[in-house]
Amino acid sequence: MTQIAFSRPVSAQRLLLGCGVVAGPSYVTVAMAQALTREGFDLARHPWSYLANGDLGWIQTANFVLTGLATIAAAVGLRHALAPGRAARWAPILVGVFGASMIGAAIFPADPAMGFPAGTPEGPGAVTLSGTLHMAVGGVGFLCMAAACHVVASRQAREGSRGRALHSRVTGTLFLGSFAGIAAGGGAAWTNLMFVAGIVAVWAWLSLVSLDLSREAA
């Protein structure tokens, strides 16, 4: 009876952490598939948020929502897996806010601009309340996720995992820098491509951290 009682919370914890393992790869796969196939979309010019516009925009909207829910579930798993100790409080909160920001990004889609979707005039276009809120909730989420990387890095360093700590710090810095670049870059190709790199890097980080903690729970 003792063994059965102990295995149930561990299994739930691993399931929650599993959401963190698959959230990023699923999001990137769905977004990249659209980026490569939707008419008029250019990775060097258009952020993935633009994919939520047009007749097929529901795909990216669903991608935001499902990934956000998976990320929030991962945050709950992190809360249990990291306790007690450094980062047990703030890392899950920061990751959870990032997940919530993705749901917010789905509720408030980005404004059509830069010729996408097909038929949209070139240039930045009109800024609506939805577009403004999209940037606002996204900015909060990105800042929180970058901070989460550094909070986890402090725990990893204290545990003697210097390589993992370095990876966490580099990822957090890259992610923050890529967001700052696209926010101030005025649609330059290098800022869009750097932003894609930052997104892929931070999702890979969450997958690796979740996988490591899941293995420890096992």
CSV table of C-alpha atoms in Angstrom, one decimal:
chain,number,residue,atom,x,y,z
A,1,MET,CA,0.0,0.0,0.0
A,2,THR,CA,2.9,2.4,0.8
A,3,GLN,CA,4.5,1.8,-2.6
A,4,ILE,CA,1.2,2.5,-4.4
A,5,ALA,CA,0.5,5.7,-2.5
A,6,PHE,CA,4.1,6.9,-3.2
A,7,SER,CA,3.9,6.1,-7.0
A,8,ARG,CA,0.8,8.2,-7.7
A,9,PRO,CA,2.2,11.7,-7.0
A,10,VAL,CA,5.4,10.8,-8.8
A,11,SER,CA,3.5,9.6,-11.9
A,12,ALA,CA,1.5,12.8,-11.9
A,13,GLN,CA,4.6,14.9,-11.5
A,14,ARG,CA,6.3,13.1,-14.5
A,15,LEU,CA,3.1,13.6,-16.6
A,16,LEU,CA,3.2,17.4,-15.8
A,17,LEU,CA,6.9,17.6,-16.6
A,18,GLY,CA,6.2,15.6,-19.8
A,19,CYS,CA,4.0,18.5,-20.9
A,20,GLY,CA,7.2,20.7,-20.6
A,21,VAL,CA,9.1,18.2,-22.7
A,22,VAL,CA,6.7,18.2,-25.6
A,23,ALA,CA,5.3,21.8,-25.5
A,24,GLY,CA,8.2,23.4,-27.3
A,25,PRO,CA,8.8,20.9,-30.1
A,26,SER,CA,5.1,20.8,-30.8
A,27,TYR,CA,4.8,24.6,-31.0
A,28,VAL,CA,7.9,25.0,-33.2
A,29,THR,CA,6.8,22.1,-35.5
A,30,VAL,CA,3.3,23.6,-36.1
A,31,ALA,CA,4.5,27.1,-36.5
A,32,MET,CA,7.4,26.2,-38.8
A,33,ALA,CA,5.1,24.0,-41.0
A,34,GLN,CA,2.8,27.0,-41.4
A,35,ALA,CA,5.7,29.4,-42.0
A,36,LEU,CA,7.0,27.2,-44.9
A,37,THR,CA,3.7,26.6,-46.5
A,38,ARG,CA,1.4,29.6,-46.1
A,39,GLU,CA,1.2,31.9,-49.0
A,40,GLY,CA,3.2,35.2,-48.6
A,41,PHE,CA,4.8,34.3,-45.3
A,42,ASP,CA,8.5,35.1,-45.1
A,43,LEU,CA,10.6,34.0,-42.0
A,44,ALA,CA,12.9,36.9,-42.6
A,45,ARG,CA,10.1,39.4,-42.5
A,46,HIS,CA,7.2,38.1,-40.5
A,47,PRO,CA,7.1,37.0,-36.8
A,48,TRP,CA,5.2,33.7,-36.2
A,49,SER,CA,2.5,35.7,-34.4
A,50,TYR,CA,1.3,36.9,-37.8
A,51,LEU,CA,0.2,33.4,-38.6
A,52,ALA,CA,-2.8,33.9,-36.4
A,53,ASN,CA,-4.3,36.1,-39.2
A,54,GLY,CA,-6.1,35.0,-42.3
A,55,ASP,CA,-8.3,32.1,-43.1
A,56,LEU,CA,-5.9,29.6,-41.6
A,57,GLY,CA,-5.2,31.8,-38.6
A,58,TRP,CA,-7.1,29.4,-36.3
A,59,ILE,CA,-4.2,26.9,-36.6
A,60,GLN,CA,-1.7,29.3,-34.9
A,61,THR,CA,-4.4,30.4,-32.4
A,62,ALA,CA,-4.9,26.8,-31.4
A,63,ASN,CA,-1.1,26.4,-31.3
A,64,PHE,CA,-0.8,29.3,-28.9
A,65,VAL,CA,-3.6,28.0,-26.6
A,66,LEU,CA,-2.5,24.4,-26.4
A,67,THR,CA,1.1,25.3,-25.9
A,68,GLY,CA,0.2,27.8,-23.3
A,69,LEU,CA,-1.8,25.2,-21.4
A,70,ALA,CA,1.1,22.6,-21.7
A,71,THR,CA,3.5,25.2,-20.4
A,72,ILE,CA,1.3,26.0,-17.4
A,73,ALA,CA,1.1,22.3,-16.6
A,74,ALA,CA,4.9,22.1,-16.9
A,75,ALA,CA,5.1,25.0,-14.4
A,76,VAL,CA,3.1,23.0,-11.9
A,77,GLY,CA,5.4,20.0,-12.4
A,78,LEU,CA,8.4,22.3,-11.9
A,79,ARG,CA,7.0,23.5,-8.6
A,80,HIS,CA,6.9,19.9,-7.2
A,81,ALA,CA,10.2,18.8,-8.8
A,82,LEU,CA,12.2,21.8,-7.6
A,83,ALA,CA,10.9,21.8,-4.0
A,84,PRO,CA,12.5,22.3,-1.7
A,85,GLY,CA,15.4,24.6,-2.6
A,86,ARG,CA,16.5,27.5,-4.7
A,87,ALA,CA,14.2,28.3,-7.7
A,88,ALA,CA,11.3,26.2,-6.3
A,89,ARG,CA,9.2,29.3,-5.8
A,90,TRP,CA,10.0,31.7,-8.6
A,91,ALA,CA,10.9,29.4,-11.6
A,92,PRO,CA,7.4,27.8,-11.7
A,93,ILE,CA,5.7,31.2,-11.4
A,94,LEU,CA,7.8,32.8,-14.2
A,95,VAL,CA,7.3,29.8,-16.5
A,96,GLY,CA,3.5,29.8,-15.7
A,97,VAL,CA,3.2,33.5,-16.6
A,98,PHE,CA,4.9,32.7,-19.9
A,99,GLY,CA,2.3,30.0,-20.6
A,100,ALA,CA,-0.5,32.4,-19.6
A,101,SER,CA,1.0,35.0,-22.0
A,102,MET,CA,0.7,32.6,-24.9
A,103,ILE,CA,-3.0,32.2,-24.2
A,104,GLY,CA,-3.2,36.0,-24.0
A,105,ALA,CA,-1.5,36.2,-27.4
A,106,ALA,CA,-4.2,33.9,-28.8
A,107,ILE,CA,-7.0,36.1,-27.4
A,108,PHE,CA,-5.4,39.2,-28.7
A,109,PRO,CA,-3.9,38.4,-32.1
A,110,ALA,CA,-1.2,40.5,-33.8
A,111,ASP,CA,-2.2,43.0,-36.4
A,112,PRO,CA,-1.8,42.0,-40.1
A,113,ALA,CA,1.2,43.9,-41.5
A,114,MET,CA,4.1,43.7,-43.9
A,115,GLY,CA,2.1,42.1,-46.7
A,116,PHE,CA,0.8,39.2,-44.6
A,117,PRO,CA,-1.7,37.6,-44.9
A,118,ALA,CA,-1.7,37.7,-48.6
A,119,GLY,CA,-3.4,40.9,-49.8
A,120,THR,CA,-2.4,43.0,-46.8
A,121,PRO,CA,-0.6,46.2,-47.8
A,122,GLU,CA,3.1,46.5,-47.3
A,123,GLY,CA,4.4,48.4,-44.3
A,124,PRO,CA,3.6,48.3,-40.6
A,125,GLY,CA,-0.1,48.9,-41.0
A,126,ALA,CA,-2.6,50.2,-38.5
A,127,VAL,CA,-2.1,49.4,-34.8
A,128,THR,CA,-5.2,48.2,-33.1
A,129,LEU,CA,-6.0,47.6,-29.4
A,130,SER,CA,-5.7,43.8,-30.1
A,131,GLY,CA,-2.2,44.3,-31.6
A,132,THR,CA,-1.1,46.5,-28.7
A,133,LEU,CA,-2.3,44.0,-26.1
A,134,HIS,CA,-0.6,41.2,-28.1
A,135,MET,CA,2.7,43.0,-27.7
A,136,ALA,CA,2.1,43.8,-24.1
A,137,VAL,CA,1.2,40.2,-22.9
A,138,GLY,CA,4.0,38.8,-25.1
A,139,GLY,CA,6.5,41.2,-23.6
A,140,VAL,CA,5.6,40.2,-20.1
A,141,GLY,CA,5.8,36.6,-21.0
A,142,PHE,CA,9.2,36.9,-22.7
A,143,LEU,CA,10.7,38.8,-19.8
A,144,CYS,CA,9.4,36.2,-17.3
A,145,MET,CA,10.8,33.3,-19.3
A,146,ALA,CA,14.2,34.9,-19.7
A,147,ALA,CA,14.2,35.5,-15.9
A,148,ALA,CA,13.2,31.8,-15.3
A,149,CYS,CA,16.3,30.7,-17.2
A,150,HIS,CA,18.5,32.7,-14.9
A,151,VAL,CA,16.7,31.6,-11.8
A,152,VAL,CA,17.1,28.0,-12.7
A,153,ALA,CA,20.7,28.7,-13.6
A,154,SER,CA,21.4,29.8,-10.0
A,155,ARG,CA,20.1,26.5,-8.7
A,156,GLN,CA,22.1,24.5,-11.2
A,157,ALA,CA,25.2,26.4,-10.3
A,158,ARG,CA,24.7,25.7,-6.6
A,159,GLU,CA,24.2,22.0,-7.3
A,160,GLY,CA,27.5,22.0,-9.3
A,161,SER,CA,26.0,21.6,-12.7
A,162,ARG,CA,28.1,24.3,-14.3
A,163,GLY,CA,27.4,23.2,-17.9
A,164,ARG,CA,23.7,23.3,-17.4
A,165,ALA,CA,23.9,26.6,-15.6
A,166,LEU,CA,25.8,28.1,-18.4
A,167,HIS,CA,23.3,26.8,-20.9
A,168,SER,CA,20.4,28.3,-18.9
A,169,ARG,CA,22.1,31.7,-18.7
A,170,VAL,CA,23.0,31.8,-22.4
A,171,THR,CA,19.5,30.8,-23.3
A,172,GLY,CA,17.9,33.4,-21.1
A,173,THR,CA,20.2,36.1,-22.4
A,174,LEU,CA,19.6,35.1,-26.1
A,175,PHE,CA,15.9,35.0,-25.6
A,176,LEU,CA,15.8,38.4,-24.0
A,177,GLY,CA,18.1,39.9,-26.6
A,178,SER,CA,16.1,38.4,-29.5
A,179,PHE,CA,12.9,40.0,-28.1
A,180,ALA,CA,14.6,43.4,-27.6
A,181,GLY,CA,15.9,43.1,-31.2
A,182,ILE,CA,12.6,42.5,-32.8
A,183,ALA,CA,10.9,45.1,-30.6
A,184,ALA,CA,13.4,47.8,-31.8
A,185,GLY,CA,14.5,46.4,-35.2
A,186,GLY,CA,11.7,47.8,-37.3
A,187,GLY,CA,11.2,44.6,-39.2
A,188,ALA,CA,14.8,44.0,-40.2
A,189,ALA,CA,15.5,40.5,-41.5
A,190,TRP,CA,18.3,39.8,-38.9
A,191,THR,CA,16.0,40.7,-36.0
A,192,ASN,CA,13.3,38.3,-37.2
A,193,LEU,CA,15.7,35.5,-37.7
A,194,MET,CA,17.3,36.1,-34.4
A,195,PHE,CA,13.9,36.1,-32.8
A,196,VAL,CA,13.2,32.6,-34.3
A,197,ALA,CA,16.5,31.4,-32.9
A,198,GLY,CA,15.6,32.7,-29.5
A,199,ILE,CA,12.2,31.1,-29.5
A,200,VAL,CA,13.7,27.7,-30.6
A,201,ALA,CA,16.4,28.0,-27.9
A,202,VAL,CA,14.1,28.8,-25.0
A,203,TRP,CA,11.7,25.9,-26.0
A,204,ALA,CA,14.7,23.5,-26.2
A,205,TRP,CA,15.8,24.7,-22.8
A,206,LEU,CA,12.3,24.0,-21.2
A,207,SER,CA,12.3,20.6,-22.8
A,208,LEU,CA,15.7,19.7,-21.4
A,209,VAL,CA,15.0,21.0,-17.9
A,210,SER,CA,11.7,19.2,-17.8
A,211,LEU,CA,13.3,16.0,-19.1
A,212,ASP,CA,16.1,16.2,-16.5
A,213,LEU,CA,13.7,16.7,-13.6
A,214,SER,CA,11.4,13.9,-14.9
A,215,ARG,CA,14.3,11.5,-14.9
A,216,GLU,CA,15.2,12.5,-11.3
A,217,ALA,CA,11.6,12.0,-10.3
A,218,ALA,CA,11.8,8.5,-11.7
